PDB file of C-alpha atoms in Angstrom:
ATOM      1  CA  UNK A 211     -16.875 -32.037  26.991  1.00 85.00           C
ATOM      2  CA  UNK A 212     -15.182 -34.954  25.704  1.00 97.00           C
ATOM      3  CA  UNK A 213     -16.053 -38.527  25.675  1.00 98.00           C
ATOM      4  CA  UNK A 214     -14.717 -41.816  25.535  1.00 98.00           C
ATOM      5  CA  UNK A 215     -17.422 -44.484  23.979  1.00 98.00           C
ATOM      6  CA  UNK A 216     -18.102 -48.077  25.286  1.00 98.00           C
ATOM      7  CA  UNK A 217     -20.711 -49.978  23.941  1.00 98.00           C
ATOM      8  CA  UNK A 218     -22.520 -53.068  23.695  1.00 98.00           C
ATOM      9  CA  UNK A 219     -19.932 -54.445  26.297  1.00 98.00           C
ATOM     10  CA  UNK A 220     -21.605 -57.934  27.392  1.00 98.00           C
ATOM     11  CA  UNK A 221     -20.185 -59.466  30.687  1.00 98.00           C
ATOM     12  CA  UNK A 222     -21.999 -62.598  32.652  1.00 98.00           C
ATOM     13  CA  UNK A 223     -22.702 -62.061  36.228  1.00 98.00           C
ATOM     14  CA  UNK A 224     -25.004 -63.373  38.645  1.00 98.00           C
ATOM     15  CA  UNK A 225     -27.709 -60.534  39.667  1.00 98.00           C
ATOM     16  CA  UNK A 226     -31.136 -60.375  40.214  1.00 97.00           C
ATOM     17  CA  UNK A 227     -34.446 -60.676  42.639  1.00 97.00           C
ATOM     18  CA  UNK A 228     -34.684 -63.880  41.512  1.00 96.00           C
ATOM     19  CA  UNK A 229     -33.043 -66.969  43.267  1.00 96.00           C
ATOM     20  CA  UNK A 230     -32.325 -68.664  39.894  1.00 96.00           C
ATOM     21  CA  UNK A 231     -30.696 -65.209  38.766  1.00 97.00           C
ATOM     22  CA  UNK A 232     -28.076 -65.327  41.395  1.00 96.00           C
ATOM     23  CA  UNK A 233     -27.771 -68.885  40.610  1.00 96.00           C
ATOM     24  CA  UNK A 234     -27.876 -69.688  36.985  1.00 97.00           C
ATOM     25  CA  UNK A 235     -26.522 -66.004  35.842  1.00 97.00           C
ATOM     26  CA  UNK A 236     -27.103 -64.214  32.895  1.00 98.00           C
ATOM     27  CA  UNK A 237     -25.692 -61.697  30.333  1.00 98.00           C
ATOM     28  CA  UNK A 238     -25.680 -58.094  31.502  1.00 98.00           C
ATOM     29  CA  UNK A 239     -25.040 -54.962  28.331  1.00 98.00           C
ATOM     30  CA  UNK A 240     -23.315 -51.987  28.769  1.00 98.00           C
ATOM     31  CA  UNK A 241     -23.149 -48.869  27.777  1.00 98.00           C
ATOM     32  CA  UNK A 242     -20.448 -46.139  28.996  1.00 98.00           C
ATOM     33  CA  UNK A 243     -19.979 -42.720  28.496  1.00 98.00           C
ATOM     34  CA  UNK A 244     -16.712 -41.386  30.155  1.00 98.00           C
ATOM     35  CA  UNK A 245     -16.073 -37.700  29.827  1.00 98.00           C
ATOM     36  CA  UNK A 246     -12.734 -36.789  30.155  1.00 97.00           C
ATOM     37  CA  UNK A 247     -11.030 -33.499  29.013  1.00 96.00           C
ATOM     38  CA  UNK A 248      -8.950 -34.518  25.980  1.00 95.00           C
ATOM     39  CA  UNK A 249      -7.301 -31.389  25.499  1.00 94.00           C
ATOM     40  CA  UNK A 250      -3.827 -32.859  26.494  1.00 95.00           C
ATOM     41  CA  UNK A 251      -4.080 -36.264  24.698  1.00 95.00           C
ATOM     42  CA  UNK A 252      -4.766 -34.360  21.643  1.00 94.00           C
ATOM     43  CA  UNK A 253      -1.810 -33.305  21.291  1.00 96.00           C
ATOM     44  CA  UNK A 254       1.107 -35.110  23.312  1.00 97.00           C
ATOM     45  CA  UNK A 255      -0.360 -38.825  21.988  1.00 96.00           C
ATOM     46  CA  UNK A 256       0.465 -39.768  25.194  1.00 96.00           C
ATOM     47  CA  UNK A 257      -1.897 -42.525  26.845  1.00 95.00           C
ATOM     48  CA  UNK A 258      -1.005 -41.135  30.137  1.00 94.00           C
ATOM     49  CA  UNK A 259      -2.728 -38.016  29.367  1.00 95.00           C
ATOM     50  CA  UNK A 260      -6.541 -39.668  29.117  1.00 96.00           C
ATOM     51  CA  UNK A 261      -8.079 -43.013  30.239  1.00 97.00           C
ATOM     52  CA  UNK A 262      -7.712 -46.315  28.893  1.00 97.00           C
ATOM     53  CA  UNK A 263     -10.744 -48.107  27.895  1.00 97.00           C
ATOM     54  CA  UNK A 264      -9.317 -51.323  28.121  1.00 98.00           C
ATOM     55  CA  UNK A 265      -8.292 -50.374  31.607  1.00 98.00           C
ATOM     56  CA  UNK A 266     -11.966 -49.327  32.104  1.00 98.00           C
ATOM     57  CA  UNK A 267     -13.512 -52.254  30.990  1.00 98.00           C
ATOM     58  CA  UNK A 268     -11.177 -55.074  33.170  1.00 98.00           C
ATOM     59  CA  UNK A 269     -12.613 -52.606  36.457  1.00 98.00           C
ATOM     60  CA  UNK A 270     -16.052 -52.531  34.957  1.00 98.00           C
ATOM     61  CA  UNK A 271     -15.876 -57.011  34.471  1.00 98.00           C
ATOM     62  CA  UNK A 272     -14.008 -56.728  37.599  1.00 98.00           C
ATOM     63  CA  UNK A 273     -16.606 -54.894  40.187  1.00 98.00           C
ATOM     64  CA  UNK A 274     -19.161 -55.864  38.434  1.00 98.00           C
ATOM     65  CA  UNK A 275     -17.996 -60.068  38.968  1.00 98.00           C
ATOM     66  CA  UNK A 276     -17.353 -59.789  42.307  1.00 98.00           C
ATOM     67  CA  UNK A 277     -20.902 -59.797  44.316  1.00 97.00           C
ATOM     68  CA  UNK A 278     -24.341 -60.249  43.603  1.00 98.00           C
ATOM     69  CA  UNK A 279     -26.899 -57.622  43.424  1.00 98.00           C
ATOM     70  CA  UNK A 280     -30.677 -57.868  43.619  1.00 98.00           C
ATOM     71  CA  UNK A 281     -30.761 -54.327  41.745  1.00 98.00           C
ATOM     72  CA  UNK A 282     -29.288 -52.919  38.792  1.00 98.00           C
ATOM     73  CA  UNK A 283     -29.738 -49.664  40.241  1.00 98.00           C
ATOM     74  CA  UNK A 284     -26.839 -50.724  42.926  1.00 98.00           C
ATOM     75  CA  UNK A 285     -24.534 -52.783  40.288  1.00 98.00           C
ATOM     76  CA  UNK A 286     -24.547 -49.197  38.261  1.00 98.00           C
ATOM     77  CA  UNK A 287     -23.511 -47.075  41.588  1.00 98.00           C
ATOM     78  CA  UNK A 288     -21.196 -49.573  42.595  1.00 98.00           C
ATOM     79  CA  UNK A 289     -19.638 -50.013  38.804  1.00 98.00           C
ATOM     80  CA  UNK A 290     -19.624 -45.767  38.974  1.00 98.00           C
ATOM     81  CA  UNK A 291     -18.080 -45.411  42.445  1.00 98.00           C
ATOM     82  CA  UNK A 292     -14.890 -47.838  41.137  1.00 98.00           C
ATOM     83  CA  UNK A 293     -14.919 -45.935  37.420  1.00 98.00           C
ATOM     84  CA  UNK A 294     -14.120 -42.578  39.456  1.00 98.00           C
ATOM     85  CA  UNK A 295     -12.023 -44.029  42.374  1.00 98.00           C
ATOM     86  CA  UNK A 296      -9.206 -45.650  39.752  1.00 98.00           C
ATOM     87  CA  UNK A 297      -9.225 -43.022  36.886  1.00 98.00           C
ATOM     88  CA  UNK A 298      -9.029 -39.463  37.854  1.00 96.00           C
ATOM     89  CA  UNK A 299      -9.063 -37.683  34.453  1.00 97.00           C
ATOM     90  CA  UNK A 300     -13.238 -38.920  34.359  1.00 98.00           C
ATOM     91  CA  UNK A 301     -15.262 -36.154  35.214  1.00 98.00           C
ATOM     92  CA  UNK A 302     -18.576 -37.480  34.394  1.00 98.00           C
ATOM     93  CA  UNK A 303     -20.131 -41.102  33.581  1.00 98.00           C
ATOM     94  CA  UNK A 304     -23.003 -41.900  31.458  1.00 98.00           C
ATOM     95  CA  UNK A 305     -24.084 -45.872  32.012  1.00 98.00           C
ATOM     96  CA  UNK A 306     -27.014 -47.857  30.622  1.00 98.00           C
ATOM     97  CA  UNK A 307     -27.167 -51.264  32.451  1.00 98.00           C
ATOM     98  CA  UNK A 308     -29.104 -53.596  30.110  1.00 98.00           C
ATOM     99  CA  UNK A 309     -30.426 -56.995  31.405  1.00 98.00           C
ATOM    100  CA  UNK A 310     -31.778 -58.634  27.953  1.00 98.00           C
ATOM    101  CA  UNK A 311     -32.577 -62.175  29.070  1.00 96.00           C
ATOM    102  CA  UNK A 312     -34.427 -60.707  32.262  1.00 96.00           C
ATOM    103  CA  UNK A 313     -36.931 -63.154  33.315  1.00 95.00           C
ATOM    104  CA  UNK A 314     -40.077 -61.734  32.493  1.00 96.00           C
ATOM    105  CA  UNK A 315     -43.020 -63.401  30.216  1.00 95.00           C
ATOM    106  CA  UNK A 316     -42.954 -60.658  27.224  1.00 97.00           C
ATOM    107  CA  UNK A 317     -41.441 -60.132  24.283  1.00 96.00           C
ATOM    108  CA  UNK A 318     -39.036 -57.190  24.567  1.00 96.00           C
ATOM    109  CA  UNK A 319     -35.462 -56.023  23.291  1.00 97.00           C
ATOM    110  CA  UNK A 320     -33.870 -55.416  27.038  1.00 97.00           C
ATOM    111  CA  UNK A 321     -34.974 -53.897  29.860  1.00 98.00           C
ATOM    112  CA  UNK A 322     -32.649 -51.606  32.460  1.00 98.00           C
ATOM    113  CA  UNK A 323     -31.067 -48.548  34.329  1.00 98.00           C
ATOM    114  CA  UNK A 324     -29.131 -45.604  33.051  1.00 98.00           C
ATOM    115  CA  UNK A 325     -27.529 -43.345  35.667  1.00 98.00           C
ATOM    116  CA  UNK A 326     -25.399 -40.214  35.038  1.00 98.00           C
ATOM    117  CA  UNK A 327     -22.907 -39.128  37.735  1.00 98.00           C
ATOM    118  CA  UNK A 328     -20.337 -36.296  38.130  1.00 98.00           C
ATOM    119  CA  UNK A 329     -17.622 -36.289  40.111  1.00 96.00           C
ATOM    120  CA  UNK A 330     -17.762 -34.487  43.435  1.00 87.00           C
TER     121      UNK A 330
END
């Protein structure tokens, strides 16, 4: 199966358990996998024939900008859901959801959620 690659996309949003997370904000990482059949694309160089990735990532800043979660584990679904509701040619997602300033008294790199979905 094919893929189309985002990574390392950072967007600020304002989720979390945390009062001062929903207040304050933070910067959320992600990491996409679309798979899409390429087959077509391949050969007509046609955009029309896969999925944009800038198209992707205005839904992704979109949904993801327009509530506040308390879990990563529903900003992920709901970023998912809108991923397969505007782009039909994506069979499959791959998403890491990486919350690197999370407020928690260690020393780490990030901390987060990966999901993997499949159209039904």
């Amino acid at each position: 199966m094919d893929k189309i690659l985002i990574r390392d996309l950072k967007i600020f949003a304002y989720h979390g358990v945390n009062p001062e997370e929903k207040e304050n904000g933070q910067n959320f990482v992600f990491d996409i996998d679309l798979y899409v059949n390429f087959s077509r694309a391949c050969f007509s160089d046609d955009i029309a024939d896969t999925v944009s990735y800038a198209k992707v990532i205005k839904t992704v800043k979109r949904i993801f900008t327009e509530e506040k979660y308390d879990l990563l584990e529903k900003a992920a679904q709901i970023v998912c859901d809108a991923i397969f509701d505007e782009y039909e040619q994506v069979e499959k997602i791959r998403l890491t959801l990486k919350k690197p300033e999370a407020p928690i008294s260690a020393e780490f790199g990030w901390v987060g959620v990966e999901i993997f979905r499949e159209r039904v």
